[in-house]
Amino acid sequence: MNDLKEAKARAARAYNAAADYFDHPVSSFWHRFGKQTVERINLLPGERVLDVCSGSGGSALPAAERVGPNGNVVAADLAENLIALARAKANARGLENIEFRVGDMLALGYPDAGFDAVVCVFGIFFVPDMAAAARELWRMVRPCGRLAITTWGPKLFEPANGAFWDLIRQERPDLHRSFNPWDRISEPSGLREMLADAGVHTANIVAEPGTHPLNAPDDWWAIAMGSGYRGTLEQLDAETFARVREGNLFRLHQERVSAIETNVIYAVATKS
């Protein structure tokens, strides 16, 4: 399996497994940042939008509400379980202007300039060649249309993230990683360079610092279970899983952690 196929398969497995916790109330940041991304591109009634790596609809659903019944949103994700969550929420809201696809953002098959806006929230970094992915998204943006890419800033989910990986290194060093895929674009300069490599030179890039509250250490574990960490957790046997969980929560309790870092970078580019 080549790097791209392996990355896609790994992401699909992790987020299909994470679907049972993905919409847990403690993980409200998915939808908060998705909505804020949509607000930054000033969608108009009647516009056509492509949302890739759409998850359970954090940006696709507010986009559909913005463009109205005469507009259209296509929401695509590799994880069919997340698409099922998004579809159920769209049905509950009575949104009939949104189409859901289980698919790879690099192989959706849409023509050049087919969308007024293309959106990717917390997903571009899952592709080994991010510039190639951004180039493909940019291709589908019409003249005067917008591309919005939102990614994580530095120190994501710290200090809980560090505690998690310390336990993984102790229990399963073969699964430990010191580098996250989003680290390559976790500063505005790195994101700007990646977009330039993709031929996108018009991006307005804004770094927004932030934190997400934890009412108790268990809140962090729900976040881990409903995110990419699930891919690692799914590879642990029951006893190891229990030790990692208890060790992680004990450390957060001991250090009295009441919030984790959720720094975000927004990039919006308008095509001339």
GROMACS .gro file of C-alpha atoms in nm:
model
  272
    1MET     CA    1   0.000   0.000   0.000
    2ASN     CA    2   0.146   0.338  -0.099
    3ASP     CA    3   0.163   0.634   0.141
    4LEU     CA    4  -0.156   0.798   0.011
    5LYS     CA    5  -0.367   0.483   0.027
    6GLU     CA    6  -0.232   0.402   0.371
    7ALA     CA    7  -0.307   0.754   0.499
    8LYS     CA    8  -0.663   0.739   0.363
    9ALA     CA    9  -0.726   0.395   0.510
   10ARG     CA   10  -0.584   0.498   0.847
   11ALA     CA   11  -0.799   0.813   0.862
   12ALA     CA   12  -1.114   0.627   0.760
   13ARG     CA   13  -1.058   0.357   1.025
   14ALA     CA   14  -0.989   0.608   1.301
   15TYR     CA   15  -1.288   0.830   1.234
   16ASN     CA   16  -1.533   0.550   1.162
   17ALA     CA   17  -1.440   0.415   1.505
   18ALA     CA   18  -1.456   0.764   1.661
   19ALA     CA   19  -1.808   0.831   1.532
   20ASP     CA   20  -1.968   0.704   1.855
   21TYR     CA   21  -1.803   0.989   2.049
   22PHE     CA   22  -1.752   1.245   1.772
   23ASP     CA   23  -2.065   1.447   1.858
   24HIS     CA   24  -2.023   1.418   2.234
   25PRO     CA   25  -2.106   1.756   2.396
   26VAL     CA   26  -1.751   1.794   2.529
   27SER     CA   27  -1.624   1.799   2.168
   28SER     CA   28  -1.831   2.101   2.066
   29PHE     CA   29  -1.523   2.264   1.913
   30TRP     CA   30  -1.569   2.064   1.590
   31HIS     CA   31  -1.890   2.253   1.518
   32ARG     CA   32  -1.774   2.584   1.664
   33PHE     CA   33  -1.473   2.605   1.435
   34GLY     CA   34  -1.670   2.470   1.140
   35LYS     CA   35  -1.931   2.742   1.180
   36GLN     CA   36  -1.665   3.010   1.221
   37THR     CA   37  -1.496   2.892   0.901
   38VAL     CA   38  -1.824   2.930   0.711
   39GLU     CA   39  -1.877   3.277   0.857
   40ARG     CA   40  -1.539   3.384   0.721
   41ILE     CA   41  -1.629   3.314   0.357
   42ASN     CA   42  -1.950   3.519   0.352
   43LEU     CA   43  -2.165   3.269   0.166
   44LEU     CA   44  -2.457   3.412  -0.030
   45PRO     CA   45  -2.799   3.263  -0.102
   46GLY     CA   46  -2.791   3.042  -0.408
   47GLU     CA   47  -2.420   2.959  -0.397
   48ARG     CA   48  -2.278   2.612  -0.454
   49VAL     CA   49  -2.036   2.478  -0.190
   50LEU     CA   50  -1.809   2.175  -0.163
   51ASP     CA   51  -1.713   2.073   0.191
   52VAL     CA   52  -1.443   1.805   0.206
   53CYS     CA   53  -1.337   1.614   0.517
   54SER     CA   54  -1.681   1.724   0.632
   55GLY     CA   55  -1.705   1.502   0.939
   56SER     CA   56  -2.048   1.508   1.098
   57GLY     CA   57  -2.140   1.839   0.935
   58GLY     CA   58  -1.968   2.103   1.146
   59SER     CA   59  -1.921   2.332   0.845
   60ALA     CA   60  -2.149   2.169   0.585
   61LEU     CA   61  -2.471   2.218   0.781
   62PRO     CA   62  -2.422   2.591   0.853
   63ALA     CA   63  -2.313   2.633   0.490
   64ALA     CA   64  -2.640   2.475   0.373
   65GLU     CA   65  -2.836   2.710   0.598
   66ARG     CA   66  -2.646   3.009   0.458
   67VAL     CA   67  -2.692   2.931   0.088
   68GLY     CA   68  -3.061   2.856   0.134
   69PRO     CA   69  -3.298   2.644  -0.074
   70ASN     CA   70  -3.167   2.782  -0.404
   71GLY     CA   71  -2.810   2.693  -0.311
   72ASN     CA   72  -2.643   2.356  -0.280
   73VAL     CA   73  -2.379   2.194  -0.058
   74VAL     CA   74  -2.187   1.874  -0.126
   75ALA     CA   75  -2.039   1.722   0.191
   76ALA     CA   76  -1.773   1.454   0.138
   77ASP     CA   77  -1.575   1.247   0.388
   78LEU     CA   78  -1.390   0.916   0.388
   79ALA     CA   79  -1.563   0.803   0.709
   80GLU     CA   80  -1.907   0.669   0.625
   81ASN     CA   81  -2.009   0.667   0.993
   82LEU     CA   82  -1.951   1.041   1.018
   83ILE     CA   83  -2.144   1.099   0.696
   84ALA     CA   84  -2.433   0.903   0.850
   85LEU     CA   85  -2.430   1.135   1.153
   86ALA     CA   86  -2.428   1.442   0.929
   87ARG     CA   87  -2.712   1.311   0.712
   88ALA     CA   88  -2.927   1.243   1.018
   89LYS     CA   89  -2.871   1.596   1.146
   90ALA     CA   90  -2.955   1.746   0.807
   91ASN     CA   91  -3.277   1.548   0.797
   92ALA     CA   92  -3.365   1.663   1.148
   93ARG     CA   93  -3.317   2.025   1.042
   94GLY     CA   94  -3.515   1.980   0.723
   95LEU     CA   95  -3.220   2.070   0.500
   96GLU     CA   96  -3.291   1.945   0.150
   97ASN     CA   97  -3.013   2.137  -0.027
   98ILE     CA   98  -2.723   1.920   0.090
   99GLU     CA   99  -2.580   1.607  -0.073
  100PHE     CA  100  -2.358   1.362   0.115
  101ARG     CA  101  -2.078   1.154  -0.037
  102VAL     CA  102  -1.842   0.898   0.109
  103GLY     CA  103  -1.534   0.979  -0.092
  104ASP     CA  104  -1.176   1.096  -0.123
  105MET     CA  105  -1.129   1.470  -0.173
  106LEU     CA  106  -0.861   1.396  -0.432
  107ALA     CA  107  -1.094   1.188  -0.650
  108LEU     CA  108  -1.440   1.345  -0.637
  109GLY     CA  109  -1.449   1.399  -1.013
  110TYR     CA  110  -1.602   1.746  -1.021
  111PRO     CA  111  -1.515   1.977  -1.312
  112ASP     CA  112  -1.293   2.284  -1.295
  113ALA     CA  113  -1.453   2.592  -1.139
  114GLY     CA  114  -1.758   2.396  -1.028
  115PHE     CA  115  -1.811   2.565  -0.690
  116ASP     CA  116  -1.849   2.913  -0.548
  117ALA     CA  117  -1.670   2.797  -0.235
  118VAL     CA  118  -1.464   2.494  -0.133
  119VAL     CA  119  -1.413   2.428   0.239
  120CYS     CA  120  -1.178   2.195   0.427
  121VAL     CA  121  -1.181   2.210   0.807
  122PHE     CA  122  -0.920   2.003   0.995
  123GLY     CA  123  -0.861   1.769   0.705
  124ILE     CA  124  -0.594   1.890   0.462
  125PHE     CA  125  -0.314   1.750   0.680
  126PHE     CA  126  -0.432   1.390   0.643
  127VAL     CA  127  -0.294   1.386   0.288
  128PRO     CA  128   0.083   1.326   0.268
  129ASP     CA  129   0.114   1.580  -0.017
  130MET     CA  130  -0.090   1.868   0.123
  131ALA     CA  131   0.003   2.103  -0.162
  132ALA     CA  132  -0.137   1.855  -0.415
  133ALA     CA  133  -0.459   1.835  -0.215
  134ALA     CA  134  -0.489   2.214  -0.192
  135ARG     CA  135  -0.420   2.239  -0.567
  136GLU     CA  136  -0.706   1.998  -0.636
  137LEU     CA  137  -0.944   2.197  -0.415
  138TRP     CA  138  -0.835   2.525  -0.576
  139ARG     CA  139  -0.904   2.377  -0.920
  140MET     CA  140  -1.271   2.338  -0.832
  141VAL     CA  141  -1.314   2.701  -0.719
  142ARG     CA  142  -1.472   2.929  -0.977
  143PRO     CA  143  -1.329   3.276  -1.055
  144CYS     CA  144  -1.414   3.513  -0.768
  145GLY     CA  145  -1.491   3.206  -0.555
  146ARG     CA  146  -1.330   3.120  -0.222
  147LEU     CA  147  -1.120   2.841  -0.078
  148ALA     CA  148  -1.126   2.804   0.302
  149ILE     CA  149  -0.876   2.582   0.481
  150THR     CA  150  -0.881   2.564   0.860
  151THR     CA  151  -0.611   2.380   1.050
  152TRP     CA  152  -0.479   2.339   1.402
  153GLY     CA  153  -0.225   2.578   1.544
  154PRO     CA  154   0.062   2.479   1.777
  155LYS     CA  155   0.030   2.284   2.103
  156LEU     CA  156  -0.298   2.117   2.011
  157PHE     CA  157  -0.483   1.979   2.315
  158GLU     CA  158  -0.190   2.039   2.548
  159PRO     CA  159  -0.125   1.943   2.821
  160ALA     CA  160  -0.355   1.643   2.771
  161ASN     CA  161  -0.197   1.551   2.438
  162GLY     CA  162   0.149   1.516   2.592
  163ALA     CA  163   0.014   1.305   2.877
  164PHE     CA  164  -0.159   1.076   2.628
  165TRP     CA  165   0.149   1.013   2.418
  166ASP     CA  166   0.370   0.965   2.725
  167LEU     CA  167   0.145   0.674   2.827
  168ILE     CA  168   0.144   0.531   2.474
  169ARG     CA  169   0.525   0.545   2.463
  170GLN     CA  170   0.537   0.363   2.797
  171GLU     CA  171   0.283   0.095   2.703
  172ARG     CA  172   0.322   0.058   2.326
  173PRO     CA  173   0.636   0.234   2.201
  174ASP     CA  174   0.567   0.100   1.852
  175LEU     CA  175   0.255   0.322   1.835
  176HIS     CA  176   0.415   0.634   1.980
  177ARG     CA  177   0.459   0.935   1.757
  178SER     CA  178   0.627   1.264   1.836
  179PHE     CA  179   0.505   1.435   1.519
  180ASN     CA  180   0.146   1.511   1.422
  181PRO     CA  181   0.055   1.565   1.054
  182TRP     CA  182  -0.077   1.915   1.122
  183ASP     CA  183   0.257   2.021   1.272
  184ARG     CA  184   0.379   2.099   0.919
  185ILE     CA  185   0.126   2.382   0.887
  186SER     CA  186   0.065   2.478   1.252
  187GLU     CA  187   0.215   2.825   1.200
  188PRO     CA  188   0.085   3.083   0.950
  189SER     CA  189   0.419   3.081   0.766
  190GLY     CA  190   0.401   2.704   0.708
  191LEU     CA  191   0.042   2.721   0.590
  192ARG     CA  192   0.120   3.012   0.359
  193GLU     CA  193   0.417   2.823   0.211
  194MET     CA  194   0.208   2.512   0.152
  195LEU     CA  195  -0.064   2.711  -0.023
  196ALA     CA  196   0.193   2.891  -0.237
  197ASP     CA  197   0.328   2.551  -0.344
  198ALA     CA  198  -0.029   2.472  -0.452
  199GLY     CA  199  -0.047   2.790  -0.659
  200VAL     CA  200  -0.264   2.974  -0.407
  201HIS     CA  201  -0.104   3.312  -0.346
  202THR     CA  202  -0.403   3.520  -0.233
  203ALA     CA  203  -0.478   3.371   0.108
  204ASN     CA  204  -0.574   3.580   0.408
  205ILE     CA  205  -0.436   3.383   0.702
  206VAL     CA  206  -0.542   3.443   1.062
  207ALA     CA  207  -0.410   3.262   1.369
  208GLU     CA  208  -0.659   3.248   1.655
  209PRO     CA  209  -0.540   3.134   1.999
  210GLY     CA  210  -0.788   2.953   2.218
  211THR     CA  211  -0.860   2.699   2.488
  212HIS     CA  212  -1.136   2.446   2.544
  213PRO     CA  213  -1.261   2.387   2.900
  214LEU     CA  214  -1.255   2.052   3.076
  215ASN     CA  215  -1.499   2.013   3.361
  216ALA     CA  216  -1.328   1.689   3.461
  217PRO     CA  217  -1.047   1.465   3.331
  218ASP     CA  218  -1.314   1.235   3.184
  219ASP     CA  219  -1.400   1.514   2.939
  220TRP     CA  220  -1.058   1.474   2.784
  221TRP     CA  221  -1.106   1.100   2.742
  222ALA     CA  222  -1.433   1.159   2.556
  223ILE     CA  223  -1.247   1.397   2.324
  224ALA     CA  224  -0.974   1.138   2.264
  225MET     CA  225  -1.233   0.869   2.191
  226GLY     CA  226  -1.408   1.098   1.941
  227SER     CA  227  -1.103   1.214   1.747
  228GLY     CA  228  -0.796   1.087   1.563
  229TYR     CA  229  -0.652   0.945   1.888
  230ARG     CA  230  -0.908   0.668   1.846
  231GLY     CA  231  -0.697   0.517   1.571
  232THR     CA  232  -0.423   0.449   1.826
  233LEU     CA  233  -0.660   0.339   2.100
  234GLU     CA  234  -0.823   0.084   1.871
  235GLN     CA  235  -0.489  -0.097   1.848
  236LEU     CA  236  -0.461  -0.155   2.225
  237ASP     CA  237  -0.580  -0.468   2.402
  238ALA     CA  238  -0.830  -0.421   2.683
  239GLU     CA  239  -0.577  -0.422   2.966
  240THR     CA  240  -0.341  -0.180   2.795
  241PHE     CA  241  -0.633   0.046   2.704
  242ALA     CA  242  -0.739   0.057   3.068
  243ARG     CA  243  -0.387   0.144   3.188
  244VAL     CA  244  -0.351   0.421   2.931
  245ARG     CA  245  -0.688   0.565   3.023
  246GLU     CA  246  -0.632   0.554   3.398
  247GLY     CA  247  -0.278   0.688   3.371
  248ASN     CA  248  -0.387   0.973   3.144
  249LEU     CA  249  -0.677   1.074   3.369
  250PHE     CA  250  -0.467   1.045   3.685
  251ARG     CA  251  -0.207   1.284   3.544
  252LEU     CA  252  -0.470   1.539   3.442
  253HIS     CA  253  -0.626   1.518   3.788
  254GLN     CA  254  -0.288   1.545   3.958
  255GLU     CA  255  -0.196   1.853   3.752
  256ARG     CA  256  -0.545   2.001   3.795
  257VAL     CA  257  -0.587   2.053   3.423
  258SER     CA  258  -0.906   2.249   3.356
  259ALA     CA  259  -0.853   2.342   2.989
  260ILE     CA  260  -0.669   2.227   2.678
  261GLU     CA  261  -0.523   2.440   2.400
  262THR     CA  262  -0.726   2.470   2.080
  263ASN     CA  263  -0.529   2.715   1.870
  264VAL     CA  264  -0.660   2.743   1.514
  265ILE     CA  265  -0.542   2.893   1.185
  266TYR     CA  266  -0.792   3.008   0.922
  267ALA     CA  267  -0.692   3.061   0.560
  268VAL     CA  268  -0.934   3.210   0.304
  269ALA     CA  269  -0.826   3.264  -0.056
  270THR     CA  270  -1.029   3.433  -0.331
  271LYS     CA  271  -0.962   3.328  -0.689
  272SER     CA  272  -0.910   3.610  -0.938
   0.00000   0.00000   0.00000
